PDB file of C-alpha atoms in Angstrom:
ATOM      1  CA  MET D  74     119.625  50.774 110.552  1.00 64.00           C
ATOM      2  CA  SER D  75     119.936  52.245 107.042  1.00 81.00           C
ATOM      3  CA  LYS D  76     117.714  54.218 104.692  1.00 83.00           C
ATOM      4  CA  TYR D  77     117.867  54.164 100.896  1.00 82.00           C
ATOM      5  CA  THR D  78     116.000  55.541  97.933  1.00 83.00           C
ATOM      6  CA  VAL D  79     115.827  52.825  95.293  1.00 78.00           C
ATOM      7  CA  SER D  80     114.793  53.318  91.671  1.00 75.00           C
ATOM      8  CA  ILE D  81     113.468  50.279  89.791  1.00 77.00           C
ATOM      9  CA  ASP D  82     112.177  50.656  86.232  1.00 73.00           C
ATOM     10  CA  GLY D  83     111.633  54.372  86.782  1.00 76.00           C
ATOM     11  CA  ASN D  84     109.716  53.935  90.062  1.00 77.00           C
ATOM     12  CA  SER D  85     111.198  55.329  93.275  1.00 80.00           C
ATOM     13  CA  TYR D  86     110.950  53.477  96.593  1.00 81.00           C
ATOM     14  CA  GLU D  87     111.941  54.551 100.107  1.00 85.00           C
ATOM     15  CA  VAL D  88     113.605  51.549 101.762  1.00 84.00           C
ATOM     16  CA  GLU D  89     114.582  51.381 105.422  1.00 86.00           C
ATOM     17  CA  VAL D  90     116.463  48.327 106.687  1.00 83.00           C
ATOM     18  CA  LEU D  91     115.174  47.779 110.228  1.00 86.00           C
ATOM     19  CA  ALA D  92     117.145  44.722 111.331  1.00 84.00           C
ATOM     20  CA  ARG D  93     119.227  41.806 110.133  1.00 81.00           C
ATOM     21  CA  VAL D  94     119.172  38.404 111.781  1.00 81.00           C
ATOM     22  CA  GLY D  95     121.373  35.937 109.967  1.00 77.00           C
ATOM     23  CA  ALA D  96     120.242  35.841 106.338  1.00 77.00           C
ATOM     24  CA  THR D  97     116.913  37.591 107.041  1.00 80.00           C
ATOM     25  CA  LEU D  98     116.398  41.330 106.639  1.00 79.00           C
ATOM     26  CA  SER D  99     113.438  43.188 108.103  1.00 84.00           C
ATOM     27  CA  MET D 100     112.682  46.272 106.048  1.00 85.00           C
ATOM     28  CA  ARG D 101     110.107  48.937 105.434  1.00 88.00           C
ATOM     29  CA  VAL D 102     109.372  49.819 101.790  1.00 85.00           C
ATOM     30  CA  ASN D 103     107.172  52.902 101.246  1.00 82.00           C
ATOM     31  CA  GLY D 104     105.644  52.340 104.683  1.00 82.00           C
ATOM     32  CA  SER D 105     104.948  48.590 104.406  1.00 83.00           C
ATOM     33  CA  GLU D 106     107.090  46.103 106.341  1.00 84.00           C
ATOM     34  CA  TYR D 107     108.680  43.067 104.709  1.00 81.00           C
ATOM     35  CA  SER D 108     110.980  40.243 105.710  1.00 81.00           C
ATOM     36  CA  VAL D 109     113.377  39.002 103.028  1.00 78.00           C
ATOM     37  CA  ARG D 110     116.063  36.334 102.881  1.00 79.00           C
ATOM     38  CA  VAL D 111     119.470  37.453 101.626  1.00 75.00           C
ATOM     39  CA  ALA D 112     121.288  34.758  99.635  1.00 71.00           C
ATOM     40  CA  PRO D 113     125.075  34.494  99.724  1.00 64.00           C
ATOM     41  CA  ARG D 114     126.659  35.769  96.502  1.00 56.00           C
ATOM     42  CA  SER D 115     127.544  32.230  95.418  1.00 49.00           C
ATOM     43  CA  ASP D 116     123.792  31.380  95.419  1.00 46.00           C
ATOM     44  CA  VAL D 117     122.795  34.370  93.279  1.00 48.00           C
ATOM     45  CA  LYS D 118     122.853  34.292  89.483  1.00 49.00           C
ATOM     46  CA  PRO D 119     124.500  37.489  88.236  1.00 52.00           C
ATOM     47  CA  ARG D 120     121.982  40.079  87.003  1.00 52.00           C
ATOM     48  CA  GLY D 121     122.574  42.208  83.966  1.00 51.00           C
ATOM     49  CA  VAL D 122     124.287  39.378  82.115  1.00 51.00           C
ATOM     50  CA  GLU D 123     122.979  37.415  79.151  1.00 49.00           C
ATOM     51  CA  GLY D 124     124.502  34.487  77.381  1.00 47.00           C
ATOM     52  CA  ALA D 125     124.140  30.764  77.030  1.00 42.00           C
ATOM     53  CA  ARG D 126     122.850  29.342  80.301  1.00 43.00           C
ATOM     54  CA  GLY D 127     125.531  27.788  82.439  1.00 45.00           C
ATOM     55  CA  GLU D 128     128.114  27.949  79.674  1.00 46.00           C
ATOM     56  CA  ARG D 129     131.448  29.634  80.259  1.00 53.00           C
ATOM     57  CA  SER D 130     132.053  30.359  76.567  1.00 59.00           C
ATOM     58  CA  GLY D 131     130.181  32.083  73.774  1.00 71.00           C
ATOM     59  CA  PRO D 132     128.934  35.653  73.530  1.00 85.00           C
ATOM     60  CA  LEU D 133     127.889  37.469  76.671  1.00 91.00           C
ATOM     61  CA  ALA D 134     126.073  40.824  76.820  1.00 92.00           C
ATOM     62  CA  VAL D 135     126.744  42.911  79.932  1.00 94.00           C
ATOM     63  CA  ARG D 136     123.729  45.158  80.569  1.00 92.00           C
ATOM     64  CA  ALA D 137     123.042  48.175  82.767  1.00 90.00           C
ATOM     65  CA  LEU D 138     121.316  47.252  86.021  1.00 84.00           C
ATOM     66  CA  MET D 139     120.085  50.807  86.552  1.00 85.00           C
ATOM     67  CA  PRO D 140     119.661  54.037  84.627  1.00 90.00           C
ATOM     68  CA  GLY D 141     122.520  56.513  84.870  1.00 92.00           C
ATOM     69  CA  ILE D 142     125.374  58.302  83.126  1.00 94.00           C
ATOM     70  CA  VAL D 143     128.515  56.472  81.992  1.00 95.00           C
ATOM     71  CA  SER D 144     131.310  58.330  83.799  1.00 95.00           C
ATOM     72  CA  ASP D 145     134.248  56.125  82.763  1.00 95.00           C
ATOM     73  CA  VAL D 146     134.850  53.486  80.070  1.00 96.00           C
ATOM     74  CA  ARG D 147     137.906  51.353  80.819  1.00 96.00           C
ATOM     75  CA  VAL D 148     137.836  48.832  77.934  1.00 96.00           C
ATOM     76  CA  SER D 149     137.773  48.844  74.151  1.00 95.00           C
ATOM     77  CA  PRO D 150     137.048  46.142  71.564  1.00 94.00           C
ATOM     78  CA  GLY D 151     139.825  43.566  71.470  1.00 95.00           C
ATOM     79  CA  ALA D 152     140.777  44.018  75.126  1.00 95.00           C
ATOM     80  CA  THR D 153     141.313  40.877  77.171  1.00 96.00           C
ATOM     81  CA  VAL D 154     139.606  41.060  80.577  1.00 95.00           C
ATOM     82  CA  GLU D 155     139.712  38.906  83.676  1.00 95.00           C
ATOM     83  CA  SER D 156     136.641  38.011  85.685  1.00 93.00           C
ATOM     84  CA  GLY D 157     135.913  40.855  88.118  1.00 93.00           C
ATOM     85  CA  ALA D 158     137.781  43.524  86.136  1.00 94.00           C
ATOM     86  CA  VAL D 159     136.015  46.890  86.004  1.00 95.00           C
ATOM     87  CA  LEU D 160     134.695  47.459  82.478  1.00 96.00           C
ATOM     88  CA  LEU D 161     133.093  50.855  83.061  1.00 96.00           C
ATOM     89  CA  VAL D 162     131.521  53.050  85.735  1.00 94.00           C
ATOM     90  CA  ILE D 163     127.914  54.289  85.798  1.00 93.00           C
ATOM     91  CA  GLU D 164     126.981  57.235  87.977  1.00 92.00           C
ATOM     92  CA  ALA D 165     123.485  56.874  89.406  1.00 86.00           C
ATOM     93  CA  MET D 166     121.894  58.672  92.359  1.00 81.00           C
ATOM     94  CA  LYS D 167     125.206  60.478  93.032  1.00 83.00           C
ATOM     95  CA  MET D 168     127.014  57.160  93.463  1.00 87.00           C
ATOM     96  CA  GLU D 169     129.626  55.568  91.217  1.00 90.00           C
ATOM     97  CA  ASN D 170     128.732  51.978  90.323  1.00 90.00           C
ATOM     98  CA  PRO D 171     131.545  49.898  88.786  1.00 93.00           C
ATOM     99  CA  ILE D 172     130.330  47.398  86.183  1.00 93.00           C
ATOM    100  CA  LYS D 173     132.606  44.351  86.342  1.00 93.00           C
ATOM    101  CA  ALA D 174     133.301  41.517  83.933  1.00 93.00           C
ATOM    102  CA  PRO D 175     131.282  38.478  85.022  1.00 92.00           C
ATOM    103  CA  ARG D 176     133.885  36.205  83.422  1.00 92.00           C
ATOM    104  CA  SER D 177     137.219  36.320  81.637  1.00 94.00           C
ATOM    105  CA  GLY D 178     137.248  36.837  77.887  1.00 94.00           C
ATOM    106  CA  THR D 179     137.795  39.244  75.028  1.00 95.00           C
ATOM    107  CA  VAL D 180     135.709  42.404  74.631  1.00 95.00           C
ATOM    108  CA  THR D 181     134.052  42.132  71.206  1.00 96.00           C
ATOM    109  CA  ALA D 182     131.981  45.340  71.351  1.00 95.00           C
ATOM    110  CA  VAL D 183     131.529  48.460  73.473  1.00 95.00           C
ATOM    111  CA  HIS D 184     128.113  50.046  72.874  1.00 95.00           C
ATOM    112  CA  ILE D 185     128.516  53.186  75.004  1.00 95.00           C
ATOM    113  CA  THR D 186     130.884  56.121  75.406  1.00 95.00           C
ATOM    114  CA  GLN D 187     131.826  58.280  78.348  1.00 95.00           C
ATOM    115  CA  GLY D 188     128.937  60.673  79.042  1.00 94.00           C
ATOM    116  CA  SER D 189     126.304  58.346  77.549  1.00 93.00           C
ATOM    117  CA  GLU D 190     122.971  58.202  79.340  1.00 94.00           C
ATOM    118  CA  VAL D 191     121.823  54.593  79.740  1.00 93.00           C
ATOM    119  CA  SER D 192     118.560  52.964  80.761  1.00 91.00           C
ATOM    120  CA  SER D 193     118.162  49.818  82.800  1.00 86.00           C
ATOM    121  CA  GLY D 194     118.764  46.857  80.487  1.00 89.00           C
ATOM    122  CA  THR D 195     120.900  48.741  77.951  1.00 92.00           C
ATOM    123  CA  THR D 196     123.634  46.528  76.467  1.00 93.00           C
ATOM    124  CA  LEU D 197     126.944  48.097  77.511  1.00 95.00           C
ATOM    125  CA  VAL D 198     129.679  45.649  76.524  1.00 96.00           C
ATOM    126  CA  GLU D 199     129.875  42.272  74.812  1.00 95.00           C
ATOM    127  CA  ILE D 200     132.441  39.651  75.870  1.00 95.00           C
ATOM    128  CA  GLU D 201     133.351  36.440  74.080  1.00 92.00           C
TER     129      GLU D 201
END
């Protein structure tokens, strides 16, 4: 079906999706075959986000999910953002990855600038 090179914590993996049947994917990772269940987005807790568990208020740190270069910063401190708004773009593996606001709020801090190199887990933006 599809082939990908995936980088996780600095380790590179060759992933080939062999088949999809309903919510189950059959894949080959570095030569070994696996079967995984894919959860609908509503069942998945957003990654790269920290804050009070289950609360919709209070500080929230939006973190990089992957290493890359910040190619575009679209917010500044004091900006009001809606849930799903693009905060910035990280270029990784020749692909542009928009980083979106996980909830509505006010940007209290922006910790990166255009051209910054970021590691996985780097705090990018804080929203309150």
